[in-house]
CSV table of C-alpha atoms and ligand atoms in Angstrom, one decimal:
chain,number,residue,atom,x,y,z
A,1,MET,CA,141.3,195.9,84.1
A,2,THR,CA,142.1,193.5,81.3
A,3,LEU,CA,143.1,194.4,77.7
A,4,ARG,CA,140.5,192.0,76.6
A,5,TRP,CA,137.5,193.7,78.7
A,6,LEU,CA,139.1,197.1,77.3
A,7,SER,CA,139.0,196.2,73.6
A,8,SER,CA,135.6,194.4,73.8
A,9,HIS,CA,134.4,197.4,75.4
A,10,HIS,CA,135.6,199.8,72.8
A,11,LEU,CA,133.9,197.7,70.1
A,12,ALA,CA,130.5,198.1,71.8
A,13,LEU,CA,131.3,201.7,72.4
A,14,ASN,CA,131.6,202.4,68.4
A,15,LYS,CA,128.1,201.4,68.2
A,16,SER,CA,127.1,204.0,70.9
A,17,SER,CA,125.5,206.2,68.4
A,18,MET,CA,122.7,203.3,67.9
A,19,SER,CA,121.9,203.2,71.3
A,20,ASN,CA,118.3,202.9,72.6
A,21,LEU,CA,119.3,204.0,75.9
A,22,PRO,CA,118.8,207.1,77.8
A,23,PRO,CA,121.6,209.7,76.9
A,24,VAL,CA,124.2,210.3,79.4
A,25,PRO,CA,126.1,213.5,79.0
A,26,ASP,CA,129.8,213.0,77.9
A,27,ASN,CA,131.2,214.6,81.2
A,28,PHE,CA,129.0,212.6,83.4
A,29,TYR,CA,131.8,211.0,85.3
A,30,GLN,CA,134.1,214.0,85.2
A,31,ASN,CA,131.5,215.8,87.1
A,32,LEU,CA,130.8,213.2,89.3
A,33,GLN,CA,134.4,212.9,90.6
A,34,LYS,CA,134.6,216.5,91.0
A,35,LYS,CA,131.4,216.7,93.2
A,36,PHE,CA,132.8,213.6,95.0
A,37,ASP,CA,135.9,215.4,96.0
A,38,SER,CA,134.2,218.5,96.9
A,39,ALA,CA,131.6,216.9,99.1
A,40,VAL,CA,134.4,214.6,100.8
A,41,GLU,CA,136.1,218.4,101.6
A,42,SER,CA,133.1,219.9,102.8
A,43,LYS,CA,132.1,216.8,105.1
A,44,ASP,CA,128.8,216.6,103.0
A,45,LEU,CA,130.1,213.1,102.2
A,46,ILE,CA,131.8,210.7,104.7
A,47,TYR,CA,134.3,208.6,102.8
A,48,ASN,CA,137.7,206.9,104.2
A,49,SER,CA,139.7,204.4,101.7
A,50,ALA,CA,139.0,200.9,102.8
A,51,ILE,CA,141.5,198.5,104.0
A,52,GLN,CA,141.2,195.3,101.8
A,53,ILE,CA,141.7,191.9,102.8
A,54,PRO,CA,141.7,188.9,100.3
A,55,HIS,CA,140.1,185.8,101.9
A,56,ILE,CA,139.4,182.3,100.0
A,57,ASP,CA,136.7,180.1,101.5
A,58,GLY,CA,135.5,177.0,99.4
A,59,GLY,CA,137.5,177.9,96.7
A,60,LEU,CA,135.5,181.1,95.9
A,61,GLN,CA,137.3,184.6,96.3
A,62,PHE,CA,136.3,186.9,98.9
A,63,VAL,CA,137.5,190.6,99.8
A,64,PHE,CA,136.8,192.0,103.3
A,65,SER,CA,136.7,195.7,103.5
A,66,LEU,CA,137.3,197.6,106.5
A,67,VAL,CA,135.0,200.7,105.9
A,68,PRO,CA,134.8,202.8,109.1
A,69,GLY,CA,132.4,205.4,107.8
A,70,LEU,CA,129.7,202.6,107.5
A,71,ALA,CA,129.6,202.9,111.5
A,72,LYS,CA,127.6,206.3,110.9
A,73,LYS,CA,125.1,205.2,108.2
A,74,PRO,CA,121.5,204.3,109.5
A,75,SER,CA,121.3,200.6,108.9
A,76,GLU,CA,117.6,199.6,109.7
A,77,PHE,CA,115.1,199.4,106.8
A,78,LYS,CA,112.2,201.7,107.9
A,79,GLU,CA,109.3,201.5,105.5
A,80,SER,CA,108.5,204.9,104.3
A,81,ASN,CA,106.0,206.8,105.9
A,82,PRO,CA,104.9,210.2,104.7
A,83,LYS,CA,103.7,211.1,108.3
A,84,THR,CA,107.1,210.4,109.7
A,85,LYS,CA,109.1,212.1,106.9
A,86,ASN,CA,111.9,209.5,107.0
A,87,ASP,CA,112.6,209.5,103.3
A,88,PRO,CA,116.3,210.7,102.8
A,89,PHE,CA,115.5,210.7,99.1
A,90,GLU,CA,112.8,212.7,98.9
A,91,THR,CA,115.1,215.5,97.9
A,92,VAL,CA,118.7,215.5,97.2
A,93,ASP,CA,121.3,217.3,99.0
A,94,SER,CA,122.7,219.8,96.5
A,95,ALA,CA,126.3,219.1,97.6
A,96,LEU,CA,125.3,215.4,96.6
A,97,SER,CA,123.7,215.8,93.3
A,98,VAL,CA,125.2,214.7,90.0
A,99,LEU,CA,122.3,214.7,87.9
A,100,ASP,CA,119.0,216.7,88.8
A,101,SER,CA,117.1,215.0,86.3
A,102,PHE,CA,117.9,211.8,84.3
A,103,ALA,CA,115.9,209.8,81.8
A,104,ASP,CA,112.8,211.8,82.8
A,105,ASN,CA,111.9,210.0,86.0
A,106,TYR,CA,115.1,209.9,87.9
A,107,ARG,CA,118.1,211.9,89.7
A,108,VAL,CA,121.6,210.6,90.0
A,109,ALA,CA,123.4,211.6,93.3
A,110,LEU,CA,126.3,210.7,95.4
A,111,ASN,CA,126.0,208.0,98.2
A,112,LYS,CA,126.2,210.1,101.5
A,113,PHE,CA,127.9,207.1,102.8
A,114,ALA,CA,130.2,206.0,100.2
A,115,VAL,CA,131.9,202.6,100.4
A,116,GLN,CA,134.1,203.3,97.6
A,117,LYS,CA,135.4,206.4,95.9
A,118,ASN,CA,132.5,207.9,93.3
A,119,HIS,CA,129.8,205.7,94.9
A,120,PHE,CA,126.6,206.9,93.4
A,121,LEU,CA,123.1,206.2,93.2
A,122,LEU,CA,120.2,206.1,90.6
A,123,ILE,CA,116.9,207.4,92.4
A,124,THR,CA,113.4,207.9,91.3
A,125,LYS,CA,112.0,211.1,91.6
A,126,GLN,CA,108.5,209.7,92.6
A,127,PRO,CA,108.7,207.8,96.1
A,128,VAL,CA,108.5,204.3,94.7
A,129,SER,CA,108.9,201.2,97.0
A,130,GLN,CA,112.2,199.8,97.3
A,131,SER,CA,110.2,196.5,97.6
A,132,SER,CA,109.3,196.7,94.0
A,133,ILE,CA,110.6,194.9,90.9
A,134,LEU,CA,113.1,196.9,88.6
A,135,THR,CA,110.8,197.6,85.5
A,136,GLU,CA,112.4,198.0,82.0
A,137,GLU,CA,112.7,201.7,82.4
A,138,ASP,CA,114.7,201.0,85.5
A,139,LEU,CA,116.8,198.5,83.9
A,140,GLU,CA,117.4,200.6,80.8
A,141,ALA,CA,118.2,204.0,83.1
A,142,SER,CA,120.7,201.5,85.1
A,143,PHE,CA,122.7,200.1,82.2
A,144,ALA,CA,123.0,203.4,80.4
A,145,LEU,CA,124.6,204.8,83.8
A,146,LEU,CA,126.7,201.5,84.0
A,147,ARG,CA,127.8,202.0,80.7
A,148,ALA,CA,128.9,205.5,80.7
A,149,ALA,CA,130.4,205.1,84.0
A,150,ASN,CA,132.6,202.0,82.6
A,151,ALA,CA,133.7,204.0,79.4
A,152,GLN,CA,133.9,207.3,80.8
A,153,SER,CA,136.1,206.2,84.1
A,154,GLY,CA,138.0,203.2,82.6
A,155,PHE,CA,137.1,201.3,85.7
A,156,ARG,CA,134.6,198.1,85.5
A,157,HIS,CA,131.5,199.0,87.6
A,158,ILE,CA,128.7,196.9,89.1
A,159,GLY,CA,125.3,198.0,89.6
A,160,PHE,CA,123.0,196.9,92.5
A,161,TYR,CA,119.5,196.8,93.8
A,162,ASN,CA,118.8,195.8,97.1
A,163,CYS,CA,115.2,194.6,97.0
A,164,GLY,CA,112.9,194.3,100.1
A,165,LYS,CA,113.4,194.4,103.7
A,166,LEU,CA,115.6,191.1,104.2
A,167,SER,CA,117.8,192.7,101.5
A,168,GLY,CA,120.3,194.7,103.4
A,169,ALA,CA,118.5,197.7,102.2
A,170,SER,CA,118.1,200.9,104.5
A,171,VAL,CA,116.3,203.4,102.3
A,172,ASP,CA,112.6,202.4,101.4
A,173,HIS,CA,112.5,204.7,98.4
A,174,LYS,CA,113.7,203.0,95.2
A,175,HIS,CA,117.3,203.3,94.4
A,176,VAL,CA,119.9,201.3,92.2
A,177,GLN,CA,123.6,201.7,93.5
A,178,PHE,CA,126.8,201.8,91.4
A,179,MET,CA,130.5,201.4,92.2
A,180,ALA,CA,133.9,200.3,90.5
A,181,LEU,CA,134.8,196.5,91.5
A,182,PRO,CA,138.1,196.1,92.9
A,183,GLU,CA,140.7,194.8,90.4
A,184,THR,CA,143.7,194.1,92.3
A,185,VAL,CA,143.5,193.4,95.9
A,186,THR,CA,146.9,192.9,97.7
A,187,SER,CA,147.2,193.1,101.5
A,188,GLU,CA,150.0,192.3,104.1
A,189,ARG,CA,146.8,191.0,106.3
A,190,SER,CA,145.9,188.4,103.8
A,191,ASP,CA,144.8,184.8,105.6
A,192,ALA,CA,144.9,183.0,102.4
A,193,GLU,CA,146.8,182.4,99.4
A,194,ALA,CA,146.8,185.7,97.4
A,195,PHE,CA,144.4,185.7,94.4
A,196,PRO,CA,146.1,184.8,91.4
A,197,GLN,CA,148.0,187.8,90.2
A,198,ASN,CA,146.1,189.7,93.3
A,199,LYS,CA,143.0,190.0,90.9
A,200,PHE,CA,139.8,189.6,92.1
A,201,VAL,CA,137.0,187.9,89.6
A,202,PRO,CA,133.4,188.1,90.6
A,203,PHE,CA,132.3,184.7,90.1
A,204,PRO,CA,129.7,185.1,87.5
A,205,ASP,CA,132.4,186.1,85.2
A,206,ASN,CA,134.0,182.5,85.4
A,207,VAL,CA,130.3,181.0,85.0
A,208,ILE,CA,129.0,183.2,82.0
A,209,ALA,CA,132.5,182.7,80.2
A,210,GLY,CA,132.1,181.8,76.4
A,211,LYS,CA,128.3,182.0,77.0
A,212,ARG,CA,127.1,185.7,76.3
A,213,ASP,CA,126.3,185.1,72.7
A,214,THR,CA,125.1,181.6,72.8
A,215,PHE,CA,122.8,181.7,75.6
A,216,LYS,CA,119.0,181.4,74.6
A,217,ASP,CA,116.3,183.4,76.5
A,218,ASP,CA,114.3,180.1,77.5
A,219,GLU,CA,116.9,178.5,78.7
A,220,ASP,CA,117.3,178.1,82.8
A,221,PRO,CA,119.9,180.6,84.5
A,222,LEU,CA,123.3,179.3,85.2
A,223,ARG,CA,124.9,178.9,88.8
A,224,GLU,CA,128.5,178.4,90.3
A,225,SER,CA,128.6,174.9,91.8
A,226,LYS,CA,130.8,176.0,94.6
A,227,LEU,CA,128.4,178.4,96.1
A,228,PRO,CA,125.9,176.1,98.1
A,229,ILE,CA,122.8,178.7,98.1
A,230,ASN,CA,120.1,179.2,95.5
A,231,HIS,CA,121.5,182.1,93.3
A,232,TYR,CA,120.7,182.5,89.4
A,233,ILE,CA,123.0,184.3,87.0
A,234,MET,CA,121.9,185.4,83.6
A,235,PRO,CA,124.3,186.0,80.7
A,236,ILE,CA,124.1,189.5,78.9
A,237,PRO,CA,124.7,189.4,75.3
A,238,THR,CA,127.3,192.0,73.8
A,239,ASN,CA,124.8,193.7,71.6
A,240,TYR,CA,122.3,194.7,74.3
A,241,ILE,CA,122.8,198.3,73.5
A,242,ASP,CA,121.1,197.9,70.3
A,243,THR,CA,118.4,195.7,71.6
A,244,PRO,CA,117.8,197.0,75.3
A,245,ASP,CA,114.6,195.2,75.8
A,246,VAL,CA,116.8,191.8,76.0
A,247,LEU,CA,117.7,193.3,79.5
A,248,HIS,CA,114.3,193.2,80.6
A,249,MET,CA,113.6,189.8,79.3
A,250,ARG,CA,116.9,188.3,80.7
A,251,PHE,CA,115.9,190.0,84.4
A,252,SER,CA,112.1,188.8,84.3
A,253,GLY,CA,113.5,185.2,83.4
A,254,VAL,CA,115.6,185.4,86.6
A,255,ILE,CA,113.4,187.1,89.0
A,256,SER,CA,110.6,184.7,87.9
A,257,ARG,CA,112.6,181.8,89.3
A,258,ALA,CA,113.9,183.4,92.5
A,259,LEU,CA,110.3,184.2,93.2
A,260,THR,CA,109.1,180.5,92.4
A,261,VAL,CA,112.2,179.2,94.9
A,262,PHE,CA,111.0,181.9,97.7
A,263,VAL,CA,107.1,180.7,97.6
A,264,LYS,CA,108.6,176.8,97.5
A,265,ALA,CA,111.0,177.2,100.3
A,266,GLU,CA,108.8,179.4,102.6
A,267,ARG,CA,105.8,176.9,102.4
A,268,GLU,CA,108.0,173.9,103.2
A,269,LYS,CA,109.2,176.1,106.1
A,270,GLU,CA,106.0,176.4,107.5
A,271,GLU,CA,104.9,172.8,106.9
A,272,ARG,CA,107.8,171.7,108.7
A,273,GLY,CA,106.6,173.9,111.5
A,274,GLU,CA,109.6,176.3,111.7
A,275,GLY,CA,107.5,179.5,111.5
A,276,GLU,CA,105.0,181.4,109.4
A,277,ALA,CA,105.8,181.4,105.6
A,278,LEU,CA,106.6,184.9,104.4
A,279,ARG,CA,104.2,186.4,102.0
A,280,PRO,CA,105.1,187.1,98.4
A,281,GLN,CA,105.1,190.7,99.1
A,282,ASP,CA,107.8,189.9,101.4
A,283,LEU,CA,110.0,188.7,98.7
A,284,SER,CA,113.8,190.3,99.2
A,285,TYR,CA,116.5,189.8,96.9
A,286,ASN,CA,119.8,191.0,95.7
A,287,VAL,CA,120.4,192.0,92.4
A,288,ILE,CA,123.9,192.7,91.0
A,289,PHE,CA,125.0,193.4,87.5
A,290,THR,CA,127.6,194.2,85.3
A,291,GLU,CA,127.3,194.9,81.5
A,292,GLU,CA,128.1,191.1,81.0
A,293,TRP,CA,125.6,189.4,83.5
A,294,PHE,CA,123.0,189.4,86.2
A,295,LEU,CA,123.2,187.7,89.5
A,296,VAL,CA,119.9,187.4,91.7
A,297,VAL,CA,119.8,185.8,95.2
A,298,PRO,CA,116.6,185.5,97.1
A,299,ARG,CA,117.1,186.1,100.9
A,300,ARG,CA,115.5,184.6,103.7
A,301,LYS,CA,117.2,186.8,106.6
A,302,GLU,CA,118.6,190.0,106.8
A,303,ARG,CA,121.5,189.1,109.1
A,304,PHE,CA,123.2,186.4,111.0
A,305,ASN,CA,125.8,186.5,113.8
A,306,ASP,CA,125.2,190.2,113.6
A,307,LEU,CA,126.6,190.7,110.5
A,308,SER,CA,124.1,192.2,107.7
A,309,VAL,CA,125.2,192.0,104.0
A,310,ASN,CA,123.4,193.2,101.2
A,311,SER,CA,123.9,192.6,97.4
A,312,VAL,CA,127.8,193.5,97.2
A,313,GLY,CA,128.4,190.5,99.8
A,314,MET,CA,126.6,188.3,97.2
A,315,ILE,CA,129.5,188.7,94.8
A,316,GLY,CA,132.0,188.3,97.7
A,317,LEU,CA,132.6,191.6,98.7
A,318,LEU,CA,132.0,191.9,102.6
A,319,LEU,CA,132.0,195.3,104.2
A,320,ALA,CA,132.8,195.5,108.0
A,321,LYS,CA,132.4,199.0,109.8
A,322,SER,CA,134.8,198.1,112.6
A,323,GLU,CA,137.9,195.7,113.3
A,324,GLU,CA,135.4,193.8,115.6
A,325,GLN,CA,133.0,193.1,112.7
A,326,LEU,CA,136.0,192.0,110.5
A,327,GLY,CA,137.0,189.4,113.2
A,328,LEU,CA,133.3,188.1,113.0
A,329,TYR,CA,133.5,187.8,109.4
A,330,LYS,CA,136.6,185.7,109.8
A,331,GLU,CA,135.1,183.5,112.7
A,332,THR,CA,131.8,183.0,110.9
A,333,GLY,CA,133.3,182.3,107.5
A,334,PRO,CA,131.6,183.8,104.3
A,335,ILE,CA,129.9,180.7,102.6
A,336,LYS,CA,128.5,179.8,106.3
A,337,LEU,CA,127.3,183.5,106.3
A,338,LEU,CA,125.7,183.6,103.0
A,339,GLU,CA,124.2,180.1,103.6
A,340,ASN,CA,122.3,181.4,106.8
A,341,LEU,CA,121.3,184.7,104.8
A,342,ALA,CA,120.2,182.8,101.5
A,343,TYR,CA,118.3,179.8,100.9
A,344,PRO,CA,120.5,176.5,100.9
A,345,TYR,CA,121.3,175.3,97.2
A,346,GLU,CA,118.3,173.0,96.2
A,347,GLN,CA,118.0,171.7,92.4
A,348,ILE,CA,114.6,172.6,91.1
A,349,ASP,CA,113.0,171.9,87.8
A,350,PHE,CA,111.8,175.2,86.4
A,351,GLY,CA,110.6,173.6,83.6
A,352,ALA,CA,107.0,172.8,84.6
A,353,GLY,CA,107.0,175.2,87.3
A,354,ASP,CA,104.2,177.9,87.6
A,355,HIS,CA,106.8,180.8,87.9
A,356,ASP,CA,105.7,182.6,84.9
A,357,LEU,CA,102.3,182.9,86.7
A,358,LEU,CA,103.8,183.8,90.1
A,359,TYR,CA,105.8,186.4,88.3
A,360,THR,CA,102.8,188.0,86.7
A,361,ARG,CA,101.2,188.5,90.0
A,362,TYR,CA,104.2,189.9,91.6
B,1,AMP,P1,120.3,200.8,100.9
B,1,AMP,O1,121.0,200.7,102.1
B,1,AMP,O2,120.5,199.6,99.9
B,1,AMP,O3,119.1,201.0,101.2
B,1,AMP,O4,121.0,202.1,100.0
B,1,AMP,C1,120.7,203.3,100.5
B,1,AMP,C2,122.0,204.3,100.3
B,1,AMP,O5,121.9,205.2,100.4
B,1,AMP,C3,123.0,203.6,101.3
B,1,AMP,O6,124.2,203.1,101.0
B,1,AMP,C4,123.6,205.0,102.3
B,1,AMP,O7,124.8,205.1,102.5
B,1,AMP,C5,122.9,206.2,101.4
B,1,AMP,N1,122.0,207.3,101.9
B,1,AMP,C6,121.4,207.3,103.3
B,1,AMP,N2,121.1,208.6,103.1
B,1,AMP,C7,121.6,209.3,102.2
B,1,AMP,C8,121.4,210.7,101.7
B,1,AMP,N3,120.6,211.5,102.5
B,1,AMP,N4,121.9,211.0,100.8
B,1,AMP,C9,122.5,210.2,100.0
B,1,AMP,N5,122.7,208.8,100.3
B,1,AMP,C10,122.5,208.6,101.4
């Protein structure tokens, strides 16, 4: 963690008494860590520390993580059906429960198949579809947890939401996930030049640098020019804690563009005779956020070359459940993989578009 991040974070923390986000207990992260350790011990939770391999493709950083525990995780997305009772989040196993109730309508639980230590989930109490948009209430609950996790652990976390059946989601009950970002990645198995100072920097950090507090609500989202897929980055202003409605404003700005791209690309696909267009209700996308930015990536496929990627892959964290899969990532190449899972980059003038109209219908 950089000193710069720590000091700006502490400045923000001093304002916490003014926060309008739902309150998080002071001992939240400490309890979560204890719960994690005992759930690993009792085998209620599957976790093995991952082998991480830094990799560079197209000038962008990627980290391949070998996480053997993932082989045990059910991966296929099954739409929730009360008759078949296939909802693992209908109730939360007490060994994994961190907060039975949070912000009225949510629970917080550990991820049973943890990709990383202390990997946790925000889950709606009611069964809500994982294909539905994040609401203002979801965003405020998510940012309250993200902020508490950062402040109480000293590690920088990401939140992510795999939305829709092509997004890499496996559970059709609304949930947002949280985990610490790898900060330094060293490996003797690196195929690439080591990252500068072995530091992993998610690309949106570079894209938004210097723009957090100058970016205007009506500006088009930003992008990383080295990444040849349609993706949208929105900076989050430093004072979001005092005015959390800015979260919803920035998020809806970015989702409305994602929806426009999706509808346009699918219509064109059908016109070219390449198959039936997916419908707006099939919209799938990945959302990744930190306290500094949102990244949204619309998806056209769930897998390519037998590799299924979810939101974390979109910032370069590629998870392999076996050595064989690790080889497949290297063979395919991360950029080629993302190009096949998302929509290839296309410049779109959103100015006169009908994205707000589409968004209202979504
Ligand atoms: P997703 O795959 O994005 O839908 O996220 C669902 C997450 O829930 C996965 O990362 C699973 O590891 C995790 N998971 C699946 N079943 C359970 C369970 N019974 N309790 C806690 N976490 C679970």
